Short mmCIF file of C-alpha atoms in Angstrom, two decimals:
data_model
loop_
_atom_site.label_atom_id
_atom_site.label_comp_id
_atom_site.label_asym_id
_atom_site.label_seq_id
_atom_site.Cartn_x
_atom_site.Cartn_y
_atom_site.Cartn_z
CA MET A 256 144.56 90.76 33.75
CA LEU A 257 143.45 91.22 37.28
CA ASN A 258 146.56 89.76 39.29
CA VAL A 259 144.87 90.52 42.55
CA GLU A 260 144.25 88.50 45.64
CA PHE A 261 141.61 89.46 48.05
CA THR A 262 142.16 89.19 51.89
CA ILE A 263 139.60 86.59 53.27
CA PRO A 264 137.20 88.47 55.60
CA MET A 265 137.88 88.35 59.33
CA GLU A 266 140.63 85.55 58.95
CA ARG A 267 142.32 86.35 62.35
CA GLN A 268 139.20 86.23 64.31
CA ARG A 269 138.60 82.88 65.64
CA ASP A 270 135.00 82.87 65.82
CA CYS A 271 132.00 82.03 63.64
CA ASN A 272 130.72 85.43 62.67
CA PHE A 273 130.45 86.49 59.00
CA SER A 274 131.20 89.89 57.59
CA PHE A 275 131.72 90.78 53.82
CA ALA A 276 132.22 94.51 54.40
CA GLY A 277 136.11 94.64 54.33
CA LEU A 278 135.87 92.54 51.22
CA GLN A 279 133.50 94.77 49.61
CA SER A 280 135.77 97.65 50.19
CA GLN A 281 138.72 95.92 48.76
CA VAL A 282 136.75 94.86 45.75
CA ASN A 283 135.46 98.49 45.22
CA ARG A 284 139.03 99.86 45.48
CA VAL A 285 140.12 97.46 42.71
CA ILE A 286 137.15 98.39 40.39
CA VAL A 287 137.75 101.86 40.75
CA GLN A 288 141.50 101.59 40.15
CA LYS A 289 140.95 99.35 36.98
CA GLU A 290 138.31 101.58 35.60
CA LYS A 291 140.65 104.29 35.72
CA VAL A 292 143.56 102.20 34.06
CA GLU A 293 141.16 100.94 31.34
CA GLY A 294 139.32 104.31 30.85
CA ILE A 295 135.96 102.60 31.28
CA GLN A 296 132.91 104.54 30.70
CA GLU A 297 129.54 104.03 32.51
CA GLY A 298 127.90 100.81 31.07
CA GLN A 299 131.20 99.13 30.09
CA LEU A 300 132.83 96.11 31.50
CA LEU A 301 136.15 95.70 32.72
CA SER A 302 138.46 93.55 30.72
CA CYS A 303 139.04 91.42 33.89
CA VAL A 304 135.40 91.18 34.97
CA SER A 305 135.43 87.25 34.89
CA GLU A 306 138.77 87.05 36.89
CA LEU A 307 137.35 89.62 39.29
CA ALA A 308 134.18 87.58 39.76
CA ALA A 309 136.01 84.42 40.40
CA THR A 310 138.45 86.18 42.82
CA VAL A 311 135.54 87.40 44.95
CA GLN A 312 133.90 84.14 44.80
CA TYR A 313 136.90 82.39 45.99
CA ALA A 314 137.28 84.74 48.96
CA VAL A 315 133.52 84.63 49.92
CA THR A 316 133.70 80.87 49.75
CA ALA A 317 136.90 80.58 51.83
CA HIS A 318 135.29 82.81 54.40
CA ILE A 319 131.96 80.67 54.71
CA ALA A 320 133.62 77.23 54.56
CA LYS A 321 136.26 78.49 57.19
CA ARG A 322 133.53 79.67 59.46
CA THR A 323 131.45 76.44 58.88
CA HIS A 324 134.58 74.35 59.64
CA ARG A 325 135.06 76.07 62.84
CA ALA A 326 131.49 75.73 63.91
CA ILE A 327 131.65 72.02 63.21
CA LEU A 328 134.66 71.70 65.17
CA PHE A 329 133.36 73.66 68.15
CA CYS A 330 130.31 71.82 68.18
CA ARG A 331 132.13 68.43 68.16
CA ARG A 332 134.40 69.57 71.11
CA LYS A 333 131.48 70.45 73.05
CA ASN A 334 129.58 67.36 72.10
CA LEU A 335 126.72 69.15 70.81
CA LEU A 336 126.46 66.96 67.88
CA PRO A 337 126.72 63.03 67.33
CA GLN A 338 130.04 61.74 66.87
CA LYS A 339 128.70 59.54 63.97
CA ASN A 340 125.98 60.39 61.19
CA ALA A 341 126.14 64.09 61.75
CA THR A 342 124.92 66.22 58.87
CA LEU A 343 125.43 69.60 57.58
CA VAL A 344 122.44 71.15 55.89
CA VAL A 345 122.88 74.08 53.71
CA SER A 346 120.06 75.93 51.90
CA GLY A 347 119.14 79.34 50.44
CA GLY A 348 120.92 81.30 48.15
CA VAL A 349 124.50 79.91 49.42
CA ALA A 350 123.26 76.43 48.44
CA CYS A 351 122.40 77.66 44.86
CA ASN A 352 126.20 78.27 44.19
CA GLN A 353 127.96 74.96 43.09
CA TYR A 354 131.28 76.41 43.80
CA ILE A 355 130.38 77.13 47.51
CA ARG A 356 128.63 73.76 47.70
CA ARG A 357 131.74 71.87 46.56
CA ALA A 358 133.80 73.82 49.10
CA LEU A 359 131.36 73.07 51.97
CA GLN A 360 131.60 69.35 50.66
CA ILE A 361 135.17 69.35 51.26
CA VAL A 362 134.64 70.62 54.83
CA ALA A 363 132.06 68.12 55.36
CA ASP A 364 134.24 65.30 54.23
CA ALA A 365 137.15 66.64 56.43
CA THR A 366 134.84 66.41 59.43
CA ASP A 367 133.00 63.10 58.58
CA PHE A 368 129.71 65.02 58.08
CA THR A 369 127.29 64.31 55.29
CA LEU A 370 126.38 67.34 53.30
CA LEU A 371 122.78 67.90 52.37
CA CYS A 372 121.45 70.60 50.07
CA PRO A 373 118.15 70.88 48.61
CA PRO A 374 117.81 71.21 44.71
CA PRO A 375 118.74 74.59 43.72
CA ARG A 376 115.12 75.28 42.59
CA LEU A 377 114.09 74.99 46.33
CA CYS A 378 116.84 77.34 47.60
CA THR A 379 116.03 80.60 46.07
CA ASP A 380 113.02 81.90 47.98
CA ASN A 381 113.99 84.16 50.89
CA GLY A 382 110.27 84.44 51.55
CA VAL A 383 109.93 80.62 52.34
CA MET A 384 113.02 81.01 54.72
CA ILE A 385 111.37 83.91 56.54
CA ALA A 386 108.18 81.96 56.92
CA TRP A 387 109.96 78.88 58.15
CA ASN A 388 111.71 81.05 60.68
CA GLY A 389 108.35 82.24 61.76
CA VAL A 390 106.92 78.72 62.24
CA GLU A 391 110.28 77.72 64.33
CA ARG A 392 109.60 80.94 66.49
CA LEU A 393 106.00 80.20 67.11
CA CYS A 394 106.93 76.54 67.80
CA ALA A 395 109.58 77.53 70.11
CA GLY A 396 107.44 80.39 71.59
CA VAL A 397 110.16 82.96 70.94
CA GLY A 398 109.32 86.32 69.71
CA VAL A 399 105.58 85.83 69.38
CA LEU A 400 103.25 88.59 69.24
CA HIS A 401 99.62 88.40 69.63
CA SER A 402 98.68 92.09 68.81
CA THR A 403 100.21 93.68 65.58
CA GLU A 404 100.81 96.88 67.87
CA GLY A 405 104.46 96.80 69.03
CA ILE A 406 105.68 95.00 66.05
CA ARG A 407 109.20 96.46 65.18
CA TYR A 408 111.87 95.49 62.85
CA GLU A 409 114.56 93.08 63.93
CA PRO A 410 117.85 92.63 61.89
CA THR A 411 118.32 89.45 63.34
CA ALA A 412 115.87 86.77 64.65
CA PRO A 413 117.62 85.01 67.45
CA LEU A 414 116.53 81.19 68.24
CA GLY A 415 118.25 79.63 71.24
CA THR A 416 121.11 80.57 73.24
CA ASP A 417 124.01 82.80 71.80
CA ILE A 418 127.07 80.72 72.27
CA SER A 419 129.24 83.01 69.98
CA GLU A 420 131.21 84.39 72.94
CA GLN A 421 132.00 80.68 73.88
CA VAL A 422 133.11 79.96 70.25
CA ARG A 423 135.43 83.03 70.28
CA GLU A 424 136.98 82.05 73.78
CA ALA A 425 137.60 78.54 72.36
CA SER A 426 139.75 80.31 69.86
CA ILE A 427 139.86 77.17 67.67
CA LYS A 428 142.38 77.20 64.85
CA VAL A 429 140.93 75.79 61.67
CA PRO A 430 143.21 73.44 59.80
CA ALA A 431 143.90 74.41 56.07
CA LEU A 432 141.71 72.81 53.69
CA ASN A 433 142.45 72.73 49.91
CA LEU A 434 139.61 74.95 48.60
CA ILE A 435 140.98 75.45 45.06
CA ILE A 436 138.12 73.69 43.00
#
């Protein structure tokens, strides 16, 4: 039996940034501890592997849902989105996870949004998402190089204006939602 509850990442920070580093550290500590208790050898699985995976999935999902909820509330407060017929589109690997989809549906329902997710078969290829980002950047004229010399790796690909500081300053408290699915 696992009997552990992971802290939701960055729970006290009222912004929309994501980080899973703290959660990863918590999980690693629990795994090492459980391996010692169970005398696990390389290649063996913990007896609580399913519980561990479910607990991690819940923490990740709660983090994603809360950050998304705050983003929606901020955009509504600043009139950045239509008050009616607003849509939340989720794609990529996140949209392949049915548990995360259901949690985001709870957020969408609570904020009168429609949730749209492509079929999972269309959500798995990061290459397509990277290419689409390139198309958007080309259309926006942002970060387009006309010579291959000078190309450098960027860990992020910003589009538009960074409003993350405005979100942090707004310090929006997100109402609790029941994400037990």
